[in-house]
Amino acid sequence: MDLEKIVIETTFPMKKIIFVTGATSGFGKAIALKFAENGHDLIINGRRKDRLDKLAEEIREQYHVDVLALNFDVRIVNDVSTAIASLSGKWRDIDVLVNNAGLAVGLNPIHEGVIDDWERMIDTNVKGLLYMTRFVSPLMVARKKGHIINIGSVAGKEVYPKGNVYCGSKFAVDAISKGMRIDLLPFSIKVTLISPGAADTEFSIVRFKGDKNVADNVYKGYTPLQAEDVAGVVHYVTTLPDHVTINDLVIMPTAQASAVNFHKQP
Ligand code: NDP
Ligand code: 8X3
């Protein structure tokens, strides 16, 4: 073991293993960096292998923690199960799963909705989160400990015009989080739903299919959340004593009061 690692392990005796999906951008990347900064080992996931490998290397060099990069698509159930089955040794002892991978695609009224956009949102935000949970939670159940953090959205609390299917997928995350909490109660597994408002990540570029002008407009005239704001809260909820759980947390820009009410400066 190199000297830096000995220093890390002495400084952070409560070292955990954190699994973050969708770590190649936005919240997921910031969450991975935040946990690494606090001395934890990481399993990071995403579909863009170049970004994933680069992040893993950066984290190892900067924070001297162990990082396992698992390049798979959370929508493909066989790839999820194979990835989790491939874990060996300490990597099976996942303390925290952050179900973050997700996206909005398109913003259309229901009667003009693009079916392929609907499939992508439901397959990623709902089914992907379920597949991850189905294969990781038994490892936590066996150890009678763990923490699952689901990234929901203000869109999972309120419906807004043209939000239809994205909102539906995030309302599903809200309901699934409640169900998970009940089923995992006997095993002392914490389940936290974190629901952010508008945050300046690649989210809007994806939603508007690469149209950067439209995407940038979403964040004009007010200060949106930054990925690091959300990462700080995700990390915070994991620092509470064993007998304390944050179940449901909504984090908003101060300039946003609801899904549609913003205080914008001209
Ligand atoms: P980004 O687009 O910046 O990041 C999304 C991440 O999800 C990327 O790392 C992407 O990686 C990954 N991802 C998408 N699809 C898959 C997939 N099928 N398999 C594995 N990884 C996938 O957006 P955000 O960081 O903003 O989004 C993160 C989460 O936060 C999402 O669930 C989103 O719905 C939610 N959210 C976002 C808000 C915002 O305003 N930004 C507000 C509230 C919630 P890759 O493409 O490499 O696979
Ligand atoms: C992302 C925030 O308001 O665009 O979940 O749905 S919003």
Short mmCIF file of N, CA, C and O in Angstrom, two decimals, residues 115-239:
data_model
loop_
_atom_site.label_atom_id
_atom_site.label_comp_id
_atom_site.label_asym_id
_atom_site.label_seq_id
_atom_site.Cartn_x
_atom_site.Cartn_y
_atom_site.Cartn_z
N ILE A 115 -42.68 8.52 -29.34
CA ILE A 115 -42.72 7.25 -28.61
C ILE A 115 -41.31 6.82 -28.16
O ILE A 115 -41.11 6.38 -27.03
N ASP A 116 -40.33 7.02 -29.06
CA ASP A 116 -38.96 6.60 -28.70
C ASP A 116 -38.43 7.42 -27.51
O ASP A 116 -37.72 6.89 -26.64
N ASP A 117 -38.81 8.70 -27.42
CA ASP A 117 -38.42 9.52 -26.25
C ASP A 117 -39.03 8.92 -24.97
O ASP A 117 -38.36 8.82 -23.93
N TRP A 118 -40.30 8.54 -25.07
CA TRP A 118 -41.00 7.97 -23.90
C TRP A 118 -40.29 6.70 -23.44
O TRP A 118 -40.07 6.51 -22.24
N GLU A 119 -39.95 5.84 -24.42
CA GLU A 119 -39.29 4.57 -24.07
C GLU A 119 -37.97 4.83 -23.35
O GLU A 119 -37.65 4.20 -22.35
N ARG A 120 -37.20 5.80 -23.89
CA ARG A 120 -35.88 6.08 -23.29
C ARG A 120 -36.02 6.56 -21.84
O ARG A 120 -35.26 6.16 -20.97
N MET A 121 -37.02 7.44 -21.62
CA MET A 121 -37.18 7.96 -20.24
C MET A 121 -37.65 6.88 -19.28
O MET A 121 -37.13 6.74 -18.17
N ILE A 122 -38.65 6.12 -19.72
CA ILE A 122 -39.19 5.09 -18.81
C ILE A 122 -38.16 3.98 -18.60
O ILE A 122 -37.94 3.52 -17.47
N ASP A 123 -37.47 3.58 -19.68
CA ASP A 123 -36.48 2.51 -19.56
C ASP A 123 -35.32 2.91 -18.66
O ASP A 123 -34.78 2.08 -17.93
N THR A 124 -34.90 4.18 -18.73
CA THR A 124 -33.75 4.61 -17.93
C THR A 124 -34.18 4.97 -16.51
O THR A 124 -33.65 4.41 -15.53
N ASN A 125 -35.13 5.90 -16.43
CA ASN A 125 -35.45 6.49 -15.11
C ASN A 125 -36.17 5.51 -14.19
O ASN A 125 -36.00 5.57 -12.97
N VAL A 126 -36.99 4.65 -14.79
CA VAL A 126 -37.78 3.73 -13.96
C VAL A 126 -37.18 2.32 -13.98
O VAL A 126 -36.76 1.80 -12.94
N LYS A 127 -37.09 1.74 -15.19
CA LYS A 127 -36.64 0.35 -15.24
C LYS A 127 -35.16 0.21 -14.88
O LYS A 127 -34.77 -0.73 -14.18
N GLY A 128 -34.34 1.16 -15.32
CA GLY A 128 -32.91 1.11 -14.99
C GLY A 128 -32.68 1.18 -13.48
O GLY A 128 -31.88 0.43 -12.91
N LEU A 129 -33.43 2.09 -12.85
CA LEU A 129 -33.33 2.23 -11.39
C LEU A 129 -33.78 0.92 -10.70
O LEU A 129 -33.17 0.47 -9.72
N LEU A 130 -34.83 0.32 -11.25
CA LEU A 130 -35.32 -0.95 -10.67
C LEU A 130 -34.30 -2.07 -10.85
O LEU A 130 -34.03 -2.84 -9.92
N TYR A 131 -33.71 -2.18 -12.06
CA TYR A 131 -32.73 -3.25 -12.29
C TYR A 131 -31.55 -3.10 -11.32
O TYR A 131 -31.11 -4.08 -10.72
N MET A 132 -31.05 -1.87 -11.21
CA MET A 132 -29.90 -1.64 -10.30
C MET A 132 -30.26 -2.06 -8.88
O MET A 132 -29.50 -2.74 -8.18
N THR A 133 -31.44 -1.64 -8.46
CA THR A 133 -31.87 -1.92 -7.09
C THR A 133 -32.07 -3.42 -6.89
O THR A 133 -31.68 -3.98 -5.84
N ARG A 134 -32.63 -4.08 -7.91
CA ARG A 134 -32.91 -5.52 -7.78
C ARG A 134 -31.63 -6.32 -7.58
O ARG A 134 -31.61 -7.30 -6.83
N PHE A 135 -30.54 -5.91 -8.24
CA PHE A 135 -29.31 -6.71 -8.15
C PHE A 135 -28.37 -6.25 -7.03
O PHE A 135 -27.57 -7.04 -6.54
N VAL A 136 -28.48 -4.99 -6.61
CA VAL A 136 -27.60 -4.52 -5.53
C VAL A 136 -28.24 -4.75 -4.15
O VAL A 136 -27.54 -5.12 -3.20
N SER A 137 -29.56 -4.59 -4.06
CA SER A 137 -30.17 -4.66 -2.72
C SER A 137 -29.98 -6.03 -2.03
O SER A 137 -29.81 -6.05 -0.80
N PRO A 138 -29.96 -7.17 -2.74
CA PRO A 138 -29.72 -8.43 -2.02
C PRO A 138 -28.36 -8.46 -1.30
O PRO A 138 -28.24 -9.09 -0.24
N LEU A 139 -27.38 -7.77 -1.87
CA LEU A 139 -26.06 -7.72 -1.21
C LEU A 139 -26.18 -6.95 0.11
O LEU A 139 -25.53 -7.28 1.11
N MET A 140 -27.01 -5.91 0.10
CA MET A 140 -27.22 -5.11 1.32
C MET A 140 -28.07 -5.90 2.32
O MET A 140 -27.80 -5.88 3.53
N VAL A 141 -29.09 -6.57 1.81
CA VAL A 141 -29.97 -7.37 2.69
C VAL A 141 -29.13 -8.42 3.43
O VAL A 141 -29.28 -8.63 4.64
N ALA A 142 -28.21 -9.05 2.71
CA ALA A 142 -27.38 -10.10 3.32
C ALA A 142 -26.54 -9.53 4.47
O ALA A 142 -26.27 -10.23 5.45
N ARG A 143 -26.13 -8.26 4.32
CA ARG A 143 -25.29 -7.63 5.36
C ARG A 143 -26.12 -6.87 6.39
O ARG A 143 -25.58 -6.33 7.35
N LYS A 144 -27.43 -6.79 6.14
CA LYS A 144 -28.34 -6.01 6.99
C LYS A 144 -27.85 -4.58 7.18
O LYS A 144 -27.94 -4.00 8.26
N LYS A 145 -27.32 -4.02 6.13
CA LYS A 145 -26.95 -2.60 6.17
C LYS A 145 -26.82 -2.07 4.75
O LYS A 145 -26.56 -2.84 3.81
N GLY A 146 -27.00 -0.78 4.64
CA GLY A 146 -26.87 -0.15 3.32
C GLY A 146 -27.74 1.09 3.24
O GLY A 146 -28.55 1.36 4.12
N HIS A 147 -27.51 1.83 2.16
CA HIS A 147 -28.24 3.09 1.96
C HIS A 147 -28.45 3.23 0.46
O HIS A 147 -27.49 3.23 -0.31
N ILE A 148 -29.71 3.33 0.05
CA ILE A 148 -30.02 3.55 -1.36
C ILE A 148 -30.54 4.97 -1.51
O ILE A 148 -31.50 5.37 -0.82
N ILE A 149 -29.89 5.72 -2.39
CA ILE A 149 -30.29 7.11 -2.62
C ILE A 149 -30.79 7.22 -4.05
O ILE A 149 -30.04 6.96 -5.00
N ASN A 150 -32.07 7.53 -4.20
CA ASN A 150 -32.66 7.68 -5.53
C ASN A 150 -32.74 9.16 -5.89
O ASN A 150 -33.22 9.97 -5.08
N ILE A 151 -32.26 9.50 -7.09
CA ILE A 151 -32.38 10.89 -7.53
C ILE A 151 -33.71 11.03 -8.27
O ILE A 151 -33.91 10.48 -9.36
N GLY A 152 -34.63 11.73 -7.62
CA GLY A 152 -35.95 12.01 -8.22
C GLY A 152 -35.88 13.37 -8.89
O GLY A 152 -34.91 13.69 -9.57
N SER A 153 -36.88 14.19 -8.68
CA SER A 153 -36.91 15.53 -9.27
C SER A 153 -38.11 16.27 -8.73
O SER A 153 -39.10 15.65 -8.30
N VAL A 154 -38.06 17.61 -8.83
CA VAL A 154 -39.28 18.38 -8.58
C VAL A 154 -40.37 17.89 -9.54
O VAL A 154 -41.57 17.95 -9.22
N ALA A 155 -39.94 17.34 -10.69
CA ALA A 155 -40.89 16.79 -11.67
C ALA A 155 -41.55 15.51 -11.17
O ALA A 155 -42.49 15.02 -11.78
N GLY A 156 -41.06 14.97 -10.06
CA GLY A 156 -41.69 13.82 -9.43
C GLY A 156 -42.59 14.22 -8.27
O GLY A 156 -43.14 13.37 -7.56
N LYS A 157 -42.70 15.54 -8.08
CA LYS A 157 -43.56 16.09 -7.02
C LYS A 157 -44.71 16.89 -7.61
O LYS A 157 -45.76 16.99 -7.04
N GLU A 158 -44.43 17.53 -8.77
CA GLU A 158 -45.42 18.37 -9.44
C GLU A 158 -45.35 18.09 -10.95
O GLU A 158 -44.25 17.89 -11.47
N VAL A 159 -46.50 18.15 -11.60
CA VAL A 159 -46.51 17.98 -13.06
C VAL A 159 -46.55 19.36 -13.70
O VAL A 159 -47.19 20.27 -13.20
N TYR A 160 -45.81 19.54 -14.80
CA TYR A 160 -45.82 20.83 -15.50
C TYR A 160 -46.13 20.59 -16.99
O TYR A 160 -46.03 19.47 -17.48
N PRO A 161 -46.53 21.67 -17.69
CA PRO A 161 -46.92 21.51 -19.10
C PRO A 161 -45.84 20.81 -19.92
O PRO A 161 -44.66 21.17 -19.82
N LYS A 162 -46.22 19.83 -20.70
CA LYS A 162 -45.35 19.05 -21.59
C LYS A 162 -44.37 18.15 -20.84
O LYS A 162 -43.51 17.50 -21.43
N GLY A 163 -44.50 18.12 -19.51
CA GLY A 163 -43.59 17.28 -18.71
C GLY A 163 -44.07 15.83 -18.67
O GLY A 163 -43.30 14.92 -18.34
N ASN A 164 -45.36 15.65 -19.02
CA ASN A 164 -46.05 14.35 -18.98
C ASN A 164 -45.24 13.09 -18.63
O ASN A 164 -45.28 12.60 -17.51
N VAL A 165 -44.49 12.57 -19.59
CA VAL A 165 -43.83 11.26 -19.37
C VAL A 165 -42.62 11.39 -18.45
O VAL A 165 -42.39 10.54 -17.59
N TYR A 166 -41.84 12.47 -18.59
CA TYR A 166 -40.71 12.65 -17.67
C TYR A 166 -41.24 12.76 -16.24
O TYR A 166 -40.73 12.10 -15.32
N CYS A 167 -42.29 13.59 -16.05
CA CYS A 167 -42.88 13.71 -14.71
C CYS A 167 -43.38 12.35 -14.23
O CYS A 167 -43.15 11.96 -13.08
N GLY A 168 -44.04 11.62 -15.12
CA GLY A 168 -44.54 10.29 -14.75
C GLY A 168 -43.42 9.38 -14.30
O GLY A 168 -43.55 8.65 -13.30
N SER A 169 -42.29 9.45 -14.99
CA SER A 169 -41.16 8.57 -14.61
C SER A 169 -40.62 8.97 -13.24
O SER A 169 -40.24 8.10 -12.44
N LYS A 170 -40.62 10.26 -12.93
CA LYS A 170 -40.08 10.69 -11.64
C LYS A 170 -41.12 10.52 -10.51
O LYS A 170 -40.74 10.29 -9.36
N PHE A 171 -42.42 10.62 -10.85
CA PHE A 171 -43.44 10.25 -9.84
C PHE A 171 -43.27 8.77 -9.51
O PHE A 171 -43.44 8.35 -8.35
N ALA A 172 -42.95 7.97 -10.52
CA ALA A 172 -42.72 6.54 -10.27
C ALA A 172 -41.53 6.35 -9.33
O ALA A 172 -41.57 5.50 -8.43
N VAL A 173 -40.48 7.15 -9.52
CA VAL A 173 -39.30 7.03 -8.63
C VAL A 173 -39.71 7.36 -7.19
O VAL A 173 -39.25 6.72 -6.23
N ASP A 174 -40.60 8.35 -7.04
CA ASP A 174 -41.09 8.71 -5.70
C ASP A 174 -41.83 7.51 -5.08
O ASP A 174 -41.53 7.08 -3.95
N ALA A 175 -42.76 6.93 -5.85
CA ALA A 175 -43.55 5.79 -5.32
C ALA A 175 -42.66 4.58 -5.05
O ALA A 175 -42.79 3.91 -4.02
N ILE A 176 -41.73 4.32 -5.97
CA ILE A 176 -40.84 3.15 -5.81
C ILE A 176 -39.96 3.34 -4.57
O ILE A 176 -39.71 2.39 -3.82
N SER A 177 -39.52 4.58 -4.34
CA SER A 177 -38.69 4.85 -3.16
C SER A 177 -39.47 4.53 -1.88
O SER A 177 -38.92 3.94 -0.94
N LYS A 178 -40.73 4.93 -1.86
CA LYS A 178 -41.57 4.65 -0.68
C LYS A 178 -41.73 3.14 -0.49
O LYS A 178 -41.63 2.63 0.63
N GLY A 179 -41.96 2.43 -1.59
CA GLY A 179 -42.12 0.98 -1.51
C GLY A 179 -40.83 0.29 -1.06
O GLY A 179 -40.86 -0.62 -0.22
N MET A 180 -39.72 0.75 -1.61
CA MET A 180 -38.42 0.17 -1.23
C MET A 180 -38.17 0.34 0.25
O MET A 180 -37.67 -0.56 0.93
N ARG A 181 -38.54 1.53 0.75
CA ARG A 181 -38.29 1.84 2.17
C ARG A 181 -39.04 0.86 3.07
O ARG A 181 -38.52 0.40 4.09
N ILE A 182 -40.27 0.53 2.67
CA ILE A 182 -41.08 -0.41 3.47
C ILE A 182 -40.48 -1.82 3.39
O ILE A 182 -40.28 -2.48 4.42
N ASP A 183 -40.15 -2.26 2.18
CA ASP A 183 -39.66 -3.64 2.02
C ASP A 183 -38.29 -3.84 2.66
O ASP A 183 -37.98 -4.94 3.12
N LEU A 184 -37.48 -2.79 2.67
CA LEU A 184 -36.11 -2.94 3.18
C LEU A 184 -35.99 -2.59 4.66
O LEU A 184 -34.91 -2.72 5.25
N LEU A 185 -37.13 -2.17 5.24
CA LEU A 185 -37.14 -1.79 6.67
C LEU A 185 -36.58 -2.87 7.59
O LEU A 185 -35.77 -2.57 8.48
N PRO A 186 -36.96 -4.16 7.42
CA PRO A 186 -36.47 -5.17 8.35
C PRO A 186 -34.95 -5.38 8.29
O PRO A 186 -34.39 -6.05 9.16
N PHE A 187 -34.32 -4.82 7.26
CA PHE A 187 -32.88 -5.05 7.08
C PHE A 187 -32.06 -3.80 7.39
O PHE A 187 -30.87 -3.74 7.05
N SER A 188 -32.69 -2.82 8.02
CA SER A 188 -32.00 -1.57 8.42
C SER A 188 -31.36 -0.85 7.23
O SER A 188 -30.30 -0.22 7.37
N ILE A 189 -31.97 -1.00 6.07
CA ILE A 189 -31.43 -0.32 4.89
C ILE A 189 -32.17 1.01 4.71
O ILE A 189 -33.40 1.06 4.65
N LYS A 190 -31.39 2.08 4.66
CA LYS A 190 -31.98 3.42 4.49
C LYS A 190 -32.32 3.65 3.02
O LYS A 190 -31.57 3.23 2.14
N VAL A 191 -33.44 4.33 2.79
CA VAL A 191 -33.80 4.73 1.42
C VAL A 191 -34.11 6.22 1.43
O VAL A 191 -35.02 6.66 2.14
N THR A 192 -33.34 6.97 0.66
CA THR A 192 -33.51 8.42 0.60
C THR A 192 -33.86 8.84 -0.81
O THR A 192 -33.17 8.43 -1.76
N LEU A 193 -34.90 9.64 -0.94
CA LEU A 193 -35.24 10.23 -2.24
C LEU A 193 -34.78 11.69 -2.22
O LEU A 193 -35.17 12.45 -1.33
N ILE A 194 -33.94 12.05 -3.17
CA ILE A 194 -33.51 13.45 -3.28
C ILE A 194 -34.05 14.01 -4.59
O ILE A 194 -33.79 13.47 -5.67
N SER A 195 -34.82 15.07 -4.48
CA SER A 195 -35.54 15.63 -5.64
C SER A 195 -35.09 17.06 -5.91
O SER A 195 -35.55 17.99 -5.24
N PRO A 196 -34.19 17.25 -6.87
CA PRO A 196 -33.72 18.61 -7.15
C PRO A 196 -34.64 19.37 -8.11
O PRO A 196 -35.35 18.77 -8.93
N GLY A 197 -34.57 20.70 -8.00
CA GLY A 197 -35.16 21.58 -9.01
C GLY A 197 -34.13 21.82 -10.11
O GLY A 197 -33.22 20.98 -10.31
N ALA A 198 -34.26 22.96 -10.81
CA ALA A 198 -33.43 23.18 -12.00
C ALA A 198 -31.94 23.25 -11.68
O ALA A 198 -31.51 24.03 -10.83
N ALA A 199 -31.18 22.46 -12.37
CA ALA A 199 -29.73 22.41 -12.16
C ALA A 199 -29.02 22.45 -13.50
O ALA A 199 -29.43 21.77 -14.46
N ASP A 200 -27.96 23.23 -13.56
CA ASP A 200 -27.23 23.43 -14.81
C ASP A 200 -26.22 22.31 -15.03
O ASP A 200 -25.07 22.40 -14.61
N THR A 201 -26.70 21.26 -15.68
CA THR A 201 -25.84 20.11 -16.04
C THR A 201 -26.03 19.89 -17.55
O THR A 201 -26.49 20.79 -18.23
N GLU A 202 -25.76 18.69 -18.01
CA GLU A 202 -26.04 18.40 -19.43
C GLU A 202 -27.50 17.99 -19.64
O GLU A 202 -27.91 17.63 -20.75
N PHE A 203 -28.28 18.03 -18.55
CA PHE A 203 -29.68 17.59 -18.59
C PHE A 203 -30.47 18.23 -19.73
O PHE A 203 -31.15 17.54 -20.50
N SER A 204 -30.38 19.58 -19.85
CA SER A 204 -31.20 20.27 -20.86
C SER A 204 -30.66 20.05 -22.27
O SER A 204 -31.42 20.04 -23.24
N ILE A 205 -29.35 19.87 -22.39
CA ILE A 205 -28.78 19.57 -23.71
C ILE A 205 -29.34 18.23 -24.20
O ILE A 205 -29.69 18.06 -25.37
N VAL A 206 -29.45 17.27 -23.26
CA VAL A 206 -30.02 15.97 -23.62
C VAL A 206 -31.51 16.13 -23.93
O VAL A 206 -32.00 15.63 -24.94
N ARG A 207 -32.21 16.87 -23.04
CA ARG A 207 -33.66 17.03 -23.26
C ARG A 207 -33.96 17.65 -24.63
O ARG A 207 -34.86 17.23 -25.33
N PHE A 208 -33.16 18.68 -24.98
CA PHE A 208 -33.41 19.37 -26.26
C PHE A 208 -32.53 18.84 -27.39
O PHE A 208 -32.28 19.52 -28.38
N LYS A 209 -32.07 17.61 -27.23
CA LYS A 209 -31.40 16.84 -28.29
C LYS A 209 -30.24 17.60 -28.92
O LYS A 209 -30.12 17.68 -30.15
N GLY A 210 -29.41 18.21 -28.06
CA GLY A 210 -28.18 18.85 -28.54
C GLY A 210 -28.34 20.32 -28.88
O GLY A 210 -27.34 20.97 -29.22
N ASP A 211 -29.53 20.88 -28.78
CA ASP A 211 -29.72 22.31 -29.10
C ASP A 211 -29.27 23.15 -27.90
O ASP A 211 -30.03 23.39 -26.96
N LYS A 212 -28.03 23.62 -27.97
CA LYS A 212 -27.42 24.29 -26.83
C LYS A 212 -28.09 25.64 -26.53
O LYS A 212 -28.19 26.05 -25.38
N ASN A 213 -28.55 26.33 -27.58
CA ASN A 213 -29.19 27.64 -27.36
C ASN A 213 -30.46 27.49 -26.53
O ASN A 213 -30.67 28.23 -25.56
N VAL A 214 -31.28 26.52 -26.89
CA VAL A 214 -32.53 26.30 -26.13
C VAL A 214 -32.17 25.83 -24.72
O VAL A 214 -32.77 26.27 -23.73
N ALA A 215 -31.17 24.96 -24.63
CA ALA A 215 -30.76 24.43 -23.31
C ALA A 215 -30.26 25.56 -22.41
O ALA A 215 -30.67 25.66 -21.24
N ASP A 216 -29.41 26.42 -22.95
CA ASP A 216 -28.84 27.51 -22.15
C ASP A 216 -29.94 28.44 -21.64
O ASP A 216 -29.86 29.00 -20.54
N ASN A 217 -30.98 28.62 -22.45
CA ASN A 217 -32.08 29.51 -22.10
C ASN A 217 -32.81 29.10 -20.82
O ASN A 217 -33.35 29.94 -20.10
N VAL A 218 -32.79 27.80 -20.54
CA VAL A 218 -33.46 27.25 -19.34
C VAL A 218 -32.86 27.88 -18.07
O VAL A 218 -33.55 28.03 -17.06
N TYR A 219 -31.58 28.23 -18.14
CA TYR A 219 -30.88 28.68 -16.93
C TYR A 219 -30.61 30.19 -16.92
O TYR A 219 -29.84 30.67 -16.11
N LYS A 220 -31.26 30.93 -17.84
CA LYS A 220 -31.01 32.38 -17.93
C LYS A 220 -31.84 33.15 -16.92
O LYS A 220 -33.00 32.82 -16.66
N GLY A 221 -31.26 34.22 -16.35
CA GLY A 221 -32.01 35.16 -15.52
C GLY A 221 -32.11 34.79 -14.05
O GLY A 221 -32.75 35.48 -13.26
N TYR A 222 -31.50 33.68 -13.66
CA TYR A 222 -31.49 33.28 -12.24
C TYR A 222 -30.30 32.34 -12.03
O TYR A 222 -29.65 31.91 -13.00
N THR A 223 -30.02 32.06 -10.78
CA THR A 223 -28.91 31.16 -10.49
C THR A 223 -29.45 29.75 -10.23
O THR A 223 -30.09 29.52 -9.20
N PRO A 224 -29.22 28.84 -11.18
CA PRO A 224 -29.71 27.47 -10.98
C PRO A 224 -28.82 26.73 -9.99
O PRO A 224 -27.74 27.21 -9.60
N LEU A 225 -29.25 25.55 -9.57
CA LEU A 225 -28.37 24.68 -8.79
C LEU A 225 -27.19 24.29 -9.65
O LEU A 225 -27.30 24.16 -10.87
N GLN A 226 -26.06 24.05 -8.99
CA GLN A 226 -24.90 23.44 -9.65
C GLN A 226 -24.84 21.98 -9.20
O GLN A 226 -25.36 21.64 -8.12
N ALA A 227 -24.19 21.16 -9.99
CA ALA A 227 -24.09 19.73 -9.65
C ALA A 227 -23.48 19.55 -8.25
O ALA A 227 -23.88 18.66 -7.49
N GLU A 228 -22.54 20.42 -7.91
CA GLU A 228 -21.85 20.31 -6.61
C GLU A 228 -22.82 20.56 -5.44
O GLU A 228 -22.63 20.03 -4.35
N ASP A 229 -23.84 21.41 -5.67
CA ASP A 229 -24.83 21.66 -4.61
C ASP A 229 -25.56 20.36 -4.27
O ASP A 229 -25.80 20.02 -3.10
N VAL A 230 -25.95 19.64 -5.32
CA VAL A 230 -26.68 18.39 -5.12
C VAL A 230 -25.74 17.33 -4.51
O VAL A 230 -26.12 16.59 -3.59
N ALA A 231 -24.51 17.30 -5.00
CA ALA A 231 -23.54 16.32 -4.47
C ALA A 231 -23.32 16.51 -2.97
O ALA A 231 -23.21 15.54 -2.21
N GLY A 232 -23.26 17.78 -2.55
CA GLY A 232 -23.05 18.06 -1.13
C GLY A 232 -24.19 17.50 -0.28
O GLY A 232 -23.96 16.93 0.80
N VAL A 233 -25.40 17.61 -0.79
CA VAL A 233 -26.57 17.10 -0.06
C VAL A 233 -26.59 15.57 -0.06
O VAL A 233 -26.87 14.93 0.96
N VAL A 234 -26.25 14.98 -1.19
CA VAL A 234 -26.20 13.50 -1.27
C VAL A 234 -25.17 12.99 -0.25
O VAL A 234 -25.43 12.03 0.48
N HIS A 235 -24.02 13.64 -0.20
CA HIS A 235 -23.01 13.21 0.76
C HIS A 235 -23.51 13.41 2.19
O HIS A 235 -23.39 12.53 3.04
N TYR A 236 -24.13 14.56 2.43
CA TYR A 236 -24.60 14.87 3.80
C TYR A 236 -25.53 13.78 4.34
O TYR A 236 -25.37 13.34 5.48
N VAL A 237 -26.48 13.31 3.50
CA VAL A 237 -27.45 12.35 4.03
C VAL A 237 -26.79 11.03 4.42
O VAL A 237 -27.38 10.24 5.16
N THR A 238 -25.58 10.80 3.94
CA THR A 238 -24.87 9.55 4.31
C THR A 238 -24.03 9.72 5.57
O THR A 238 -23.41 8.76 6.02
N THR A 239 -24.01 10.94 6.13
CA THR A 239 -23.14 11.19 7.28
C THR A 239 -23.90 11.12 8.61
O THR A 239 -23.32 11.32 9.67
#
